[in-house]
C-alpha atoms as a printed R data frame, in Angstrom:
    type eleno elety resid chain resno       x       y       z
1   ATOM     1    CA   MET     A     1 -36.464  17.432   6.932
2   ATOM     2    CA   LYS     A     2 -36.761  14.133   5.060
3   ATOM     3    CA   THR     A     3 -40.281  13.086   3.844
4   ATOM     4    CA   VAL     A     4 -41.834  10.581   6.241
5   ATOM     5    CA   LYS     A     5 -43.509   7.685   4.539
6   ATOM     6    CA   CYS     A     6 -46.020   5.404   6.089
7   ATOM     7    CA   PRO     A     7 -44.280   2.014   7.131
8   ATOM     8    CA   ALA     A     8 -47.896   0.259   6.468
9   ATOM     9    CA   CYS     A     9 -48.763   1.389   3.037
10  ATOM    10    CA   GLY     A    10 -46.082   3.839   1.892
11  ATOM    11    CA   GLY     A    11 -48.328   6.803   1.651
12  ATOM    12    CA   LYS     A    12 -47.910  10.237   2.680
13  ATOM    13    CA   THR     A    13 -48.073  11.420   6.446
14  ATOM    14    CA   LYS     A    14 -48.623  14.506   8.419
15  ATOM    15    CA   ARG     A    15 -47.704  15.710  11.914
16  ATOM    16    CA   ASN     A    16 -49.957  14.233  14.620
17  ATOM    17    CA   GLY     A    17 -48.602  15.664  17.882
18  ATOM    18    CA   LYS     A    18 -45.917  14.044  20.015
19  ATOM    19    CA   THR     A    19 -45.361  11.095  22.100
20  ATOM    20    CA   LYS     A    20 -44.744  11.177  25.866
21  ATOM    21    CA   ALA     A    21 -40.886  11.141  25.245
22  ATOM    22    CA   GLY     A    22 -41.213  14.293  23.173
23  ATOM    23    CA   ALA     A    23 -40.722  12.529  19.560
24  ATOM    24    CA   GLN     A    24 -42.894  13.910  16.759
25  ATOM    25    CA   ARG     A    25 -45.787  11.453  15.880
26  ATOM    26    CA   TRP     A    26 -46.814  11.058  12.155
27  ATOM    27    CA   ARG     A    27 -50.248   9.961  10.878
28  ATOM    28    CA   CYS     A    28 -50.759   8.389   7.469
29  ATOM    29    CA   THR     A    29 -53.249  10.396   5.436
30  ATOM    30    CA   SER     A    30 -54.504   7.337   3.637
31  ATOM    31    CA   CYS     A    31 -54.686   4.379   6.073
32  ATOM    32    CA   GLY     A    32 -54.551   6.321   9.199
33  ATOM    33    CA   ALA     A    33 -51.533   4.321  10.822
34  ATOM    34    CA   SER     A    34 -49.384   6.207  13.266
35  ATOM    35    CA   THR     A    35 -45.635   6.128  13.471
36  ATOM    36    CA   THR     A    36 -42.513   7.976  14.658
37  ATOM    37    CA   GLN     A    37 -39.250   8.507  12.693
38  ATOM    38    CA   ARG     A    38 -35.849   8.000  14.294
39  ATOM    39    CA   TYR     A    39 -32.795   9.361  12.444
40  ATOM    40    CA   ASN     A    40 -29.338   7.561  12.558
41  ATOM    41    CA   SER     A    41 -26.649  10.313  12.425
42  ATOM    42    CA   LYS     A    42 -23.622   8.096  12.657
43  ATOM    43    CA   ALA     A    43 -23.039   8.025   8.964
44  ATOM    44    CA   SER     A    44 -23.195  11.838   8.717
45  ATOM    45    CA   MET     A    45 -20.808  11.954  11.707
46  ATOM    46    CA   LEU     A    46 -18.492   9.504   9.946
47  ATOM    47    CA   ALA     A    47 -18.526  11.684   6.899
48  ATOM    48    CA   LEU     A    48 -17.599  14.655   8.954
49  ATOM    49    CA   PHE     A    49 -14.775  12.605  10.574
50  ATOM    50    CA   LEU     A    50 -13.389  11.719   7.266
51  ATOM    51    CA   ASP     A    51 -13.687  15.378   6.111
52  ATOM    52    CA   TRP     A    52 -11.394  16.297   9.000
53  ATOM    53    CA   LEU     A    53  -8.989  13.367   8.524
54  ATOM    54    CA   LEU     A    54  -8.403  13.650   4.928
55  ATOM    55    CA   SER     A    55  -8.097  17.456   5.163
56  ATOM    56    CA   LYS     A    56  -5.677  20.191   6.673
57  ATOM    57    CA   ARG     A    57  -8.583  21.472   8.815
58  ATOM    58    CA   THR     A    58  -8.170  21.227  12.684
59  ATOM    59    CA   GLN     A    59 -10.853  19.842  14.964
60  ATOM    60    CA   ALA     A    60 -11.885  23.298  15.980
61  ATOM    61    CA   GLN     A    61 -12.773  23.987  12.290
62  ATOM    62    CA   MET     A    62 -15.340  21.411  11.992
63  ATOM    63    CA   GLY     A    63 -18.324  23.708  12.994
64  ATOM    64    CA   MET     A    64 -18.311  22.651  16.808
65  ATOM    65    CA   PRO     A    65 -15.837  22.786  19.593
66  ATOM    66    CA   ALA     A    66 -12.777  20.472  19.233
67  ATOM    67    CA   ARG     A    67 -13.852  18.491  22.417
68  ATOM    68    CA   THR     A    68 -17.302  17.988  21.034
69  ATOM    69    CA   PHE     A    69 -15.978  16.849  17.744
70  ATOM    70    CA   ARG     A    70 -13.699  14.275  19.536
71  ATOM    71    CA   SER     A    71 -16.533  13.078  21.692
72  ATOM    72    CA   LEU     A    72 -18.886  12.533  18.725
73  ATOM    73    CA   THR     A    73 -16.233  10.889  16.381
74  ATOM    74    CA   SER     A    74 -14.097   8.794  18.741
75  ATOM    75    CA   GLU     A    75 -15.908   5.577  17.992
76  ATOM    76    CA   PHE     A    76 -14.807   5.816  14.471
77  ATOM    77    CA   TRP     A    77 -11.192   4.940  15.373
78  ATOM    78    CA   SER     A    78 -12.110   1.676  16.050
79  ATOM    79    CA   LEU     A    79 -13.139   1.015  12.528
80  ATOM    80    CA   TRP     A    80 -10.657  -0.833  10.105
81  ATOM    81    CA   PRO     A    81 -11.132   0.039   6.468
82  ATOM    82    CA   THR     A    82 -10.650  -3.259   4.234
83  ATOM    83    CA   ALA     A    83  -9.681  -3.416   0.608
84  ATOM    84    CA   PRO     A    84 -12.003  -5.523  -1.457
85  ATOM    85    CA   PRO     A    85 -10.655  -8.294  -3.670
86  ATOM    86    CA   CYS     A    86  -9.876  -6.883  -7.114
87  ATOM    87    CA   ASP     A    87 -10.775  -9.253 -10.009
88  ATOM    88    CA   GLU     A    88 -10.234  -6.751 -12.745
89  ATOM    89    CA   ILE     A    89  -7.016  -7.266 -14.678
90  ATOM    90    CA   HIS     A    90  -4.956  -4.177 -15.019
91  ATOM    91    CA   ARG     A    91  -2.207  -3.387 -17.516
92  ATOM    92    CA   VAL     A    92   0.169  -1.666 -14.955
93  ATOM    93    CA   VAL     A    93   0.165  -1.830 -11.180
94  ATOM    94    CA   HIS     A    94   2.517   0.147  -9.001
95  ATOM    95    CA   VAL     A    95   3.513  -1.356  -5.607
96  ATOM    96    CA   ASP     A    96   5.413   0.103  -2.720
97  ATOM    97    CA   GLY     A    97   5.433   0.183   1.261
98  ATOM    98    CA   ILE     A    98   5.229   3.126   3.351
99  ATOM    99    CA   TRP     A    99   6.985   2.804   6.687
100 ATOM   100    CA   LEU     A   100   5.059   4.273   9.605
101 ATOM   101    CA   LYS     A   101   7.331   2.997  12.310
102 ATOM   102    CA   ARG     A   102  10.606   0.588  12.390
103 ATOM   103    CA   SER     A   103   8.387  -2.353  12.616
104 ATOM   104    CA   CYS     A   104   5.241  -1.401  10.768
105 ATOM   105    CA   VAL     A   105   4.769  -0.916   7.067
106 ATOM   106    CA   VAL     A   106   1.772  -0.609   4.821
107 ATOM   107    CA   LEU     A   107   2.157  -2.206   1.409
108 ATOM   108    CA   ILE     A   108   0.107  -0.391  -1.134
109 ATOM   109    CA   ALA     A   109  -0.704  -1.227  -4.823
110 ATOM   110    CA   CYS     A   110  -2.270   1.278  -7.246
111 ATOM   111    CA   THR     A   111  -2.920   2.006 -10.839
112 ATOM   112    CA   GLU     A   112  -2.687   5.453 -12.587
113 ATOM   113    CA   GLY     A   113  -5.998   6.258 -11.421
114 ATOM   114    CA   HIS     A   114  -6.811   4.713  -8.030
115 ATOM   115    CA   VAL     A   115  -5.608   2.441  -5.176
116 ATOM   116    CA   VAL     A   116  -6.534  -1.287  -5.649
117 ATOM   117    CA   GLY     A   117  -5.154  -2.870  -2.362
118 ATOM   118    CA   TRP     A   118  -3.203  -2.406   0.740
119 ATOM   119    CA   HIS     A   119  -1.847  -4.646   3.487
120 ATOM   120    CA   LEU     A   120  -0.326  -4.112   6.960
121 ATOM   121    CA   ALA     A   121   2.958  -5.956   7.776
122 ATOM   122    CA   ARG     A   122   5.930  -5.830  10.065
123 ATOM   123    CA   SER     A   123   8.423  -6.028   7.112
124 ATOM   124    CA   GLU     A   124   8.452  -6.150   3.343
125 ATOM   125    CA   SER     A   125   8.777  -9.992   3.435
126 ATOM   126    CA   SER     A   126   7.730 -12.306   0.686
127 ATOM   127    CA   GLN     A   127   4.811 -13.320   2.830
128 ATOM   128    CA   ALA     A   128   3.411  -9.999   3.244
129 ATOM   129    CA   TRP     A   129   3.708  -9.043  -0.418
130 ATOM   130    CA   ALA     A   130   2.202 -12.347  -1.370
131 ATOM   131    CA   ALA     A   131  -0.867 -11.559   0.914
132 ATOM   132    CA   LEU     A   132  -1.421  -8.050  -1.010
133 ATOM   133    CA   MET     A   133  -0.858  -9.692  -4.350
134 ATOM   134    CA   ALA     A   134  -3.105 -12.723  -3.863
135 ATOM   135    CA   ARG     A   135  -6.119 -10.378  -3.498
136 ATOM   136    CA   MET     A   136  -5.744  -9.079  -6.961
137 ATOM   137    CA   ALA     A   137  -5.806 -10.349 -10.365
138 ATOM   138    CA   PRO     A   138  -2.243 -10.518 -11.875
139 ATOM   139    CA   PRO     A   139  -1.589  -7.290 -14.090
140 ATOM   140    CA   ASP     A   140   0.464  -7.141 -17.201
141 ATOM   141    CA   VAL     A   141   3.274  -5.225 -15.874
142 ATOM   142    CA   VAL     A   142   4.176  -4.351 -12.091
143 ATOM   143    CA   VAL     A   143   6.436  -1.432 -11.357
144 ATOM   144    CA   THR     A   144   8.417  -1.675  -8.142
145 ATOM   145    CA   ASP     A   145  11.306  -0.331  -6.322
146 ATOM   146    CA   GLY     A   146  12.818  -3.532  -5.804
147 ATOM   147    CA   GLY     A   147  11.851  -3.935  -2.136
148 ATOM   148    CA   SER     A   148  12.996  -6.994  -0.304
149 ATOM   149    CA   GLY     A   149  10.835 -10.017  -0.649
150 ATOM   150    CA   PHE     A   150   8.845  -8.757  -3.499
151 ATOM   151    CA   GLU     A   151  10.513 -10.896  -6.322
152 ATOM   152    CA   ARG     A   152  10.014 -14.090  -4.480
153 ATOM   153    CA   ALA     A   153   6.446 -13.335  -3.871
154 ATOM   154    CA   ARG     A   154   5.675 -12.352  -7.446
155 ATOM   155    CA   ARG     A   155   7.332 -15.491  -8.821
156 ATOM   156    CA   ALA     A   156   4.849 -17.322  -6.660
157 ATOM   157    CA   VAL     A   157   1.603 -15.256  -7.082
158 ATOM   158    CA   TRP     A   158   2.104 -13.455 -10.287
159 ATOM   159    CA   PRO     A   159   4.452 -15.689 -12.464
160 ATOM   160    CA   GLU     A   160   3.316 -14.414 -15.848
161 ATOM   161    CA   THR     A   161   3.561 -10.684 -14.837
162 ATOM   162    CA   LYS     A   162   6.524  -8.606 -16.232
163 ATOM   163    CA   VAL     A   163   8.533  -6.588 -13.881
164 ATOM   164    CA   GLN     A   164   9.743  -2.805 -14.437
165 ATOM   165    CA   ARG     A   165  12.143  -1.745 -12.019
166 ATOM   166    CA   CYS     A   166  11.850   1.923 -11.062
167 ATOM   167    CA   ALA     A   167  14.491   3.624 -13.185
168 ATOM   168    CA   PHE     A   168  14.926   6.446 -10.726
169 ATOM   169    CA   HIS     A   169  15.466   3.839  -7.735
170 ATOM   170    CA   ALA     A   170  18.072   2.033  -9.890
171 ATOM   171    CA   PHE     A   171  19.991   5.315 -10.214
172 ATOM   172    CA   GLU     A   172  19.594   6.033  -6.516
173 ATOM   173    CA   GLN     A   173  21.153   2.682  -5.601
174 ATOM   174    CA   VAL     A   174  24.160   3.550  -7.685
175 ATOM   175    CA   LYS     A   175  24.401   7.166  -6.222
176 ATOM   176    CA   ARG     A   176  24.317   5.770  -2.669
177 ATOM   177    CA   CYS     A   177  27.666   4.044  -3.463
178 ATOM   178    CA   THR     A   178  29.342   6.536  -5.826
179 ATOM   179    CA   THR     A   179  27.930   9.923  -4.102
180 ATOM   180    CA   THR     A   180  27.165  12.854  -6.388
181 ATOM   181    CA   ARG     A   181  30.825  13.739  -6.515
182 ATOM   182    CA   PRO     A   182  33.028  10.697  -6.800
183 ATOM   183    CA   ARG     A   183  36.664  11.029  -6.149
184 ATOM   184    CA   ILE     A   184  38.042   8.441  -8.632
185 ATOM   185    CA   GLN     A   185  37.453   8.244 -12.413
186 ATOM   186    CA   ALA     A   186  35.667   5.029 -12.110
187 ATOM   187    CA   GLY     A   187  33.090   6.463  -9.887
188 ATOM   188    CA   VAL     A   188  32.789   9.588 -12.165
189 ATOM   189    CA   ASP     A   189  32.085   7.356 -15.153
190 ATOM   190    CA   LEU     A   190  29.626   4.971 -13.376
191 ATOM   191    CA   TYR     A   191  27.676   7.984 -11.859
192 ATOM   192    CA   ALA     A   192  27.346   9.261 -15.399
193 ATOM   193    CA   ILE     A   193  26.121   5.977 -16.845
194 ATOM   194    CA   ALA     A   194  23.515   5.552 -14.043
195 ATOM   195    CA   LYS     A   195  22.440   9.137 -14.503
196 ATOM   196    CA   GLY     A   196  21.894   8.351 -18.218
197 ATOM   197    CA   LEU     A   197  19.539   5.636 -17.416
198 ATOM   198    CA   LEU     A   198  16.899   8.165 -16.612
199 ATOM   199    CA   LYS     A   199  17.027   9.564 -20.250
200 ATOM   200    CA   VAL     A   200  16.687   6.341 -22.042
201 ATOM   201    CA   GLY     A   201  13.421   6.569 -24.176
202 ATOM   202    CA   THR     A   202  13.863   4.259 -27.162
203 ATOM   203    CA   PRO     A   203  15.175   0.557 -27.686
204 ATOM   204    CA   ASP     A   204  18.172   2.020 -29.615
205 ATOM   205    CA   ALA     A   205  19.058   4.309 -26.651
206 ATOM   206    CA   ALA     A   206  18.749   1.157 -24.280
207 ATOM   207    CA   ALA     A   207  21.050  -0.910 -26.433
208 ATOM   208    CA   GLU     A   208  23.662   1.991 -26.384
209 ATOM   209    CA   TRP     A   209  23.238   2.308 -22.640
210 ATOM   210    CA   LEU     A   210  23.860  -1.537 -22.053
211 ATOM   211    CA   ALA     A   211  26.803  -1.352 -24.426
212 ATOM   212    CA   GLU     A   212  28.239   1.755 -22.454
213 ATOM   213    CA   TYR     A   213  27.773  -0.137 -19.008
214 ATOM   214    CA   ALA     A   214  29.364  -3.333 -20.626
215 ATOM   215    CA   LYS     A   215  32.375  -1.329 -21.655
216 ATOM   216    CA   TRP     A   216  32.670   0.386 -18.199
217 ATOM   217    CA   CYS     A   217  32.787  -3.262 -16.589
218 ATOM   218    CA   SER     A   218  35.414  -4.399 -18.965
219 ATOM   219    CA   ASP     A   219  37.580  -1.173 -18.590
220 ATOM   220    CA   TYR     A   220  37.767  -1.374 -14.807
221 ATOM   221    CA   GLU     A   221  37.450  -5.108 -14.097
222 ATOM   222    CA   GLY     A   222  41.032  -5.142 -13.000
223 ATOM   223    CA   PHE     A   223  40.839  -1.941 -11.043
224 ATOM   224    CA   LEU     A   224  37.778  -3.435  -9.207
225 ATOM   225    CA   GLU     A   225  39.846  -6.609  -8.351
226 ATOM   226    CA   GLU     A   226  42.406  -4.576  -6.287
227 ATOM   227    CA   ARG     A   227  42.630  -5.636  -2.650
228 ATOM   228    CA   GLU     A   228  44.164  -4.237   0.341
229 ATOM   229    CA   VAL     A   229  44.848  -5.359   4.032
230 ATOM   230    CA   ALA     A   230  42.544  -3.649   6.703
231 ATOM   231    CA   ASP     A   231  42.605  -4.734  10.382
232 ATOM   232    CA   GLY     A   232  44.733  -7.642   9.433
233 ATOM   233    CA   ARG     A   233  42.391  -9.004   6.837
234 ATOM   234    CA   PRO     A   234  42.410  -8.764   3.067
235 ATOM   235    CA   ARG     A   235  39.476  -7.096   1.404
236 ATOM   236    CA   HIS     A   236  38.688  -5.595  -1.779
237 ATOM   237    CA   LYS     A   237  39.735  -1.912  -2.144
238 ATOM   238    CA   HIS     A   238  36.827  -0.595  -3.855
239 ATOM   239    CA   GLU     A   239  33.838  -2.510  -2.279
240 ATOM   240    CA   ARG     A   240  31.423   0.530  -2.893
241 ATOM   241    CA   LEU     A   241  31.830   0.628  -6.562
242 ATOM   242    CA   ARG     A   242  31.642  -3.349  -6.608
243 ATOM   243    CA   LYS     A   243  28.270  -2.994  -4.751
244 ATOM   244    CA   ALA     A   244  26.938  -0.734  -7.419
245 ATOM   245    CA   ARG     A   245  28.143  -3.033 -10.062
246 ATOM   246    CA   ARG     A   246  26.567  -5.966  -8.628
247 ATOM   247    CA   GLY     A   247  23.221  -4.182  -8.423
248 ATOM   248    CA   LEU     A   248  23.196  -2.991 -11.863
249 ATOM   249    CA   THR     A   249  24.591  -6.290 -13.283
250 ATOM   250    CA   LYS     A   250  21.680  -8.118 -11.557
251 ATOM   251    CA   LEU     A   251  18.995  -5.656 -13.052
252 ATOM   252    CA   CYS     A   252  20.630  -6.145 -16.555
253 ATOM   253    CA   ARG     A   253  20.641  -9.850 -16.153
254 ATOM   254    CA   GLU     A   254  17.026 -10.094 -15.036
255 ATOM   255    CA   GLY     A   255  15.825  -7.831 -17.907
256 ATOM   256    CA   VAL     A   256  13.671  -5.343 -15.856
257 ATOM   257    CA   LEU     A   257  15.316  -2.195 -16.582
258 ATOM   258    CA   PHE     A   258  13.788  -1.546 -19.988
259 ATOM   259    CA   THR     A   259  10.406  -3.320 -19.715
260 ATOM   260    CA   TYR     A   260   8.693  -0.073 -20.523
261 ATOM   261    CA   LEU     A   261  10.333  -0.185 -24.061
262 ATOM   262    CA   ASP     A   262   8.831  -3.432 -25.038
263 ATOM   263    CA   GLU     A   263   6.902  -3.127 -28.256
264 ATOM   264    CA   ALA     A   264   4.372  -5.476 -27.544
265 ATOM   265    CA   LEU     A   265   3.309  -3.767 -24.141
266 ATOM   266    CA   ALA     A   266   3.621  -0.295 -25.594
267 ATOM   267    CA   ALA     A   267   1.212  -1.174 -28.322
268 ATOM   268    CA   ASP     A   268  -1.577  -0.890 -25.778
269 ATOM   269    CA   GLY     A   269  -0.275   2.397 -24.197
270 ATOM   270    CA   ALA     A   270   2.756   3.702 -22.546
271 ATOM   271    CA   VAL     A   271   4.356   1.882 -19.698
272 ATOM   272    CA   PRO     A   272   5.847   4.105 -16.968
273 ATOM   273    CA   ALA     A   273   9.696   3.732 -16.259
274 ATOM   274    CA   THR     A   274   9.448   5.041 -12.638
275 ATOM   275    CA   ASN     A   275   7.240   4.491  -9.623
276 ATOM   276    CA   ASN     A   276   6.481   8.131  -9.291
277 ATOM   277    CA   ARG     A   277   2.582   7.421  -9.449
278 ATOM   278    CA   ILE     A   278   2.662   5.804  -6.038
279 ATOM   279    CA   GLU     A   279   5.686   7.532  -4.573
280 ATOM   280    CA   GLY     A   280   4.148  10.999  -5.182
281 ATOM   281    CA   GLY     A   281   0.573  10.301  -5.745
282 ATOM   282    CA   VAL     A   282  -0.141   7.890  -2.624
283 ATOM   283    CA   ASN     A   283   2.516   7.749  -0.233
284 ATOM   284    CA   ARG     A   284   3.366  11.461  -0.209
285 ATOM   285    CA   GLN     A   285  -0.190  12.309   0.375
286 ATOM   286    CA   ILE     A   286  -0.325   9.868   3.241
287 ATOM   287    CA   ARG     A   287   2.800  11.372   4.729
288 ATOM   288    CA   ALA     A   288   1.351  14.806   4.415
289 ATOM   289    CA   MET     A   289  -1.935  13.620   6.106
290 ATOM   290    CA   LEU     A   290  -0.091  12.261   8.901
291 ATOM   291    CA   ASN     A   291   1.992  15.339   9.333
292 ATOM   292    CA   GLU     A   292  -1.103  17.614   9.400
293 ATOM   293    CA   HIS     A   293  -2.524  15.423  12.289
294 ATOM   294    CA   ARG     A   294   0.839  14.800  13.986
295 ATOM   295    CA   GLY     A   295   0.789  13.207  17.298
296 ATOM   296    CA   MET     A   296  -1.536  10.138  16.631
297 ATOM   297    CA   ARG     A   297  -0.429   6.832  18.208
298 ATOM   298    CA   LEU     A   298   0.709   3.952  15.847
299 ATOM   299    CA   ASP     A   299  -2.700   2.196  15.506
300 ATOM   300    CA   ARG     A   300  -4.353   5.499  14.527
301 ATOM   301    CA   MET     A   301  -1.643   6.244  12.100
302 ATOM   302    CA   VAL     A   302  -2.249   2.911  10.387
303 ATOM   303    CA   LYS     A   303  -6.082   3.219  10.362
304 ATOM   304    CA   ALA     A   304  -5.594   6.902   8.905
305 ATOM   305    CA   ALA     A   305  -3.435   5.428   6.109
306 ATOM   306    CA   PHE     A   306  -6.057   2.719   5.534
307 ATOM   307    CA   TRP     A   307  -8.672   5.461   5.340
308 ATOM   308    CA   TYR     A   308  -6.877   7.384   2.755
309 ATOM   309    CA   CYS     A   309  -6.336   4.254   0.682
310 ATOM   310    CA   SER     A   310  -9.968   3.422   1.093
311 ATOM   311    CA   SER     A   311 -11.073   7.016  -0.011
312 ATOM   312    CA   ARG     A   312  -8.830   6.367  -3.424
313 ATOM   313    CA   LEU     A   313 -10.632   3.277  -4.402
314 ATOM   314    CA   GLU     A   314 -12.256   3.137  -7.773
315 ATOM   315    CA   ALA     A   315 -15.597   2.721  -5.943
316 ATOM   316    CA   PRO     A   316 -15.196   3.991  -2.245
317 ATOM   317    CA   ALA     A   317 -17.496   2.585   0.307
318 ATOM   318    CA   SER     A   318 -20.182   5.280   1.416
319 ATOM   319    CA   PRO     A   319 -20.129   6.076   5.199
320 ATOM   320    CA   ALA     A   320 -23.256   4.009   5.690
321 ATOM   321    CA   ARG     A   321 -21.798   1.006   4.057
322 ATOM   322    CA   ALA     A   322 -18.377   1.348   5.839
323 ATOM   323    CA   LEU     A   323 -20.226   1.225   9.235
324 ATOM   324    CA   ALA     A   324 -22.003  -1.953   8.139
325 ATOM   325    CA   GLU     A   325 -19.031  -3.694   6.488
326 ATOM   326    CA   PHE     A   326 -15.778  -2.594   7.980
327 ATOM   327    CA   PRO     A   327 -14.667  -4.736  10.942
328 ATOM   328    CA   THR     A   328 -13.973  -3.127  14.392
329 ATOM   329    CA   ASP     A   329 -11.259  -3.647  16.826
330 ATOM   330    CA   GLU     A   330 -13.630  -5.924  18.884
331 ATOM   331    CA   ALA     A   331 -14.561  -7.886  15.769
332 ATOM   332    CA   ILE     A   332 -10.947  -8.548  14.829
333 ATOM   333    CA   ALA     A   333  -9.982  -9.543  18.453
334 ATOM   334    CA   GLU     A   334 -12.884 -12.154  18.328
335 ATOM   335    CA   LEU     A   335 -11.396 -13.560  15.167
336 ATOM   336    CA   ARG     A   336  -8.011 -13.765  16.498
337 ATOM   337    CA   ARG     A   337  -9.492 -15.603  19.669
338 ATOM   338    CA   THR     A   338 -11.246 -18.068  17.465
339 ATOM   339    CA   ALA     A   339  -8.201 -18.737  15.252
340 ATOM   340    CA   ALA     A   340  -6.021 -19.196  18.254
341 ATOM   341    CA   GLU     A   341  -8.650 -21.771  19.768
342 ATOM   342    CA   GLY     A   342  -8.700 -23.472  16.328
343 ATOM   343    CA   ASN     A   343  -4.883 -23.495  16.129
344 ATOM   344    CA   ALA     A   344  -4.794 -25.259  19.576
345 ATOM   345    CA   ARG     A   345  -7.262 -27.847  18.400
346 ATOM   346    CA   ASP     A   346  -5.389 -28.568  15.279
347 ATOM   347    CA   GLU     A   347  -2.098 -29.066  17.236
348 ATOM   348    CA   ALA     A   348  -3.847 -31.378  19.503
349 ATOM   349    CA   VAL     A   349  -5.108 -33.509  16.429
350 ATOM   350    CA   GLU     A   350  -1.474 -33.530  14.859
351 ATOM   351    CA   ARG     A   351  -0.111 -35.074  17.634
352 ATOM   352    CA   TRP     A   352  -1.995 -38.324  16.590
353 ATOM   353    CA   GLY     A   353  -2.114 -37.776  12.793
354 ATOM   354    CA   THR     A   354  -2.199 -35.428  10.005
355 ATOM   355    CA   ALA     A   355  -4.908 -32.657  10.264
356 ATOM   356    CA   VAL     A   356  -6.811 -31.132   7.443
357 ATOM   357    CA   SER     A   357  -8.299 -27.469   7.852
358 ATOM   358    CA   TRP     A   358 -11.318 -26.448   6.478
359 ATOM   359    CA   SER     A   359  -9.591 -23.927   4.253
360 ATOM   360    CA   ASP     A   360  -7.844 -26.801   2.522
361 ATOM   361    CA   LEU     A   361 -11.181 -28.151   1.318
362 ATOM   362    CA   HIS     A   362 -13.154 -24.999   0.781
363 ATOM   363    CA   SER     A   363 -12.643 -21.673  -1.224
364 ATOM   364    CA   GLY     A   364 -14.887 -18.479  -1.098
365 ATOM   365    CA   GLY     A   365 -13.361 -17.062  -4.316
366 ATOM   366    CA   PRO     A   366 -10.476 -17.277  -6.908
367 ATOM   367    CA   TYR     A   367  -8.126 -14.891  -4.664
368 ATOM   368    CA   ARG     A   368  -6.756 -15.775  -1.182
369 ATOM   369    CA   SER     A   369  -8.385 -13.744   1.684
370 ATOM   370    CA   ASP     A   370  -7.203 -15.775   4.582
371 ATOM   371    CA   TRP     A   371  -3.770 -14.129   5.006
372 ATOM   372    CA   ASP     A   372  -2.675 -13.033   8.477
């Protein structure tokens, strides 16, 4: 049992009978003040809840009947773990989205050691990516798989950050068009060139790869221009190879394939060529957690993903601080109602003139935190 201190003078206490309600009474040995001690077990129950959620154990293995465990921890499903703004400048940040349903994706950013931010969205739009990126200081390099909307958001929020396109995803983009067993020689050659992208380790090797790809484009330029008539309409005969060529040519033109070989960046440490850190270190673990506790409805799947990301922060919130700081479903619903009422008032003002909102004149910090 924890030592009970006197609330009046801070001295030691001793047992002094019980109250009418049956609670233990304590009496100070110094000043004689009497007090009772109440224990709040919510923090310890939240820790138990997270031990279950982030492990492979079942509810029946948590030291109590499964029904009792659900009864004692059900209130914690209303909490929404939030990511604090990150003002530390990192050299390399990995970004990716994990889809939980067709219209629900959690965008995540992490470094080599820990998660730095996450954001819930309906799609990988530029607005969603900007909402995630605006809460973090721009890194030196961002590694991405080239999801839709990301580049537009990066140009707006992190214009000085260099981009490394994941080499494995670039290879996979070609493989989807050629398959692993191409039937024509042009496909065989392009597949071999794309596979060689994974083995480039020096600037000289990168220059040789670019020359080899340029030669392929030149050798098969006429072949890829061949046309045929299908359903009464003319079209290119090798559209899938043309699509693969467009993708690689765009990456070469943007200069994002070999950022990891930049000597200035490599001087401070190696820059990864792939997005394996977030794909295998974060997203895979979230999928494994959801599989262990399969059957959750969508909102609980989202919160479970948030709890995992929160546990991988550089300084995770303790259960007691989480209870005090994380918003609940009720708090978020109230914020939405307040925002809706504010929007209605703004629309009324805009009928007569231009309205200026509070956020246009005031800012709580250097990074945006008011995204939807």
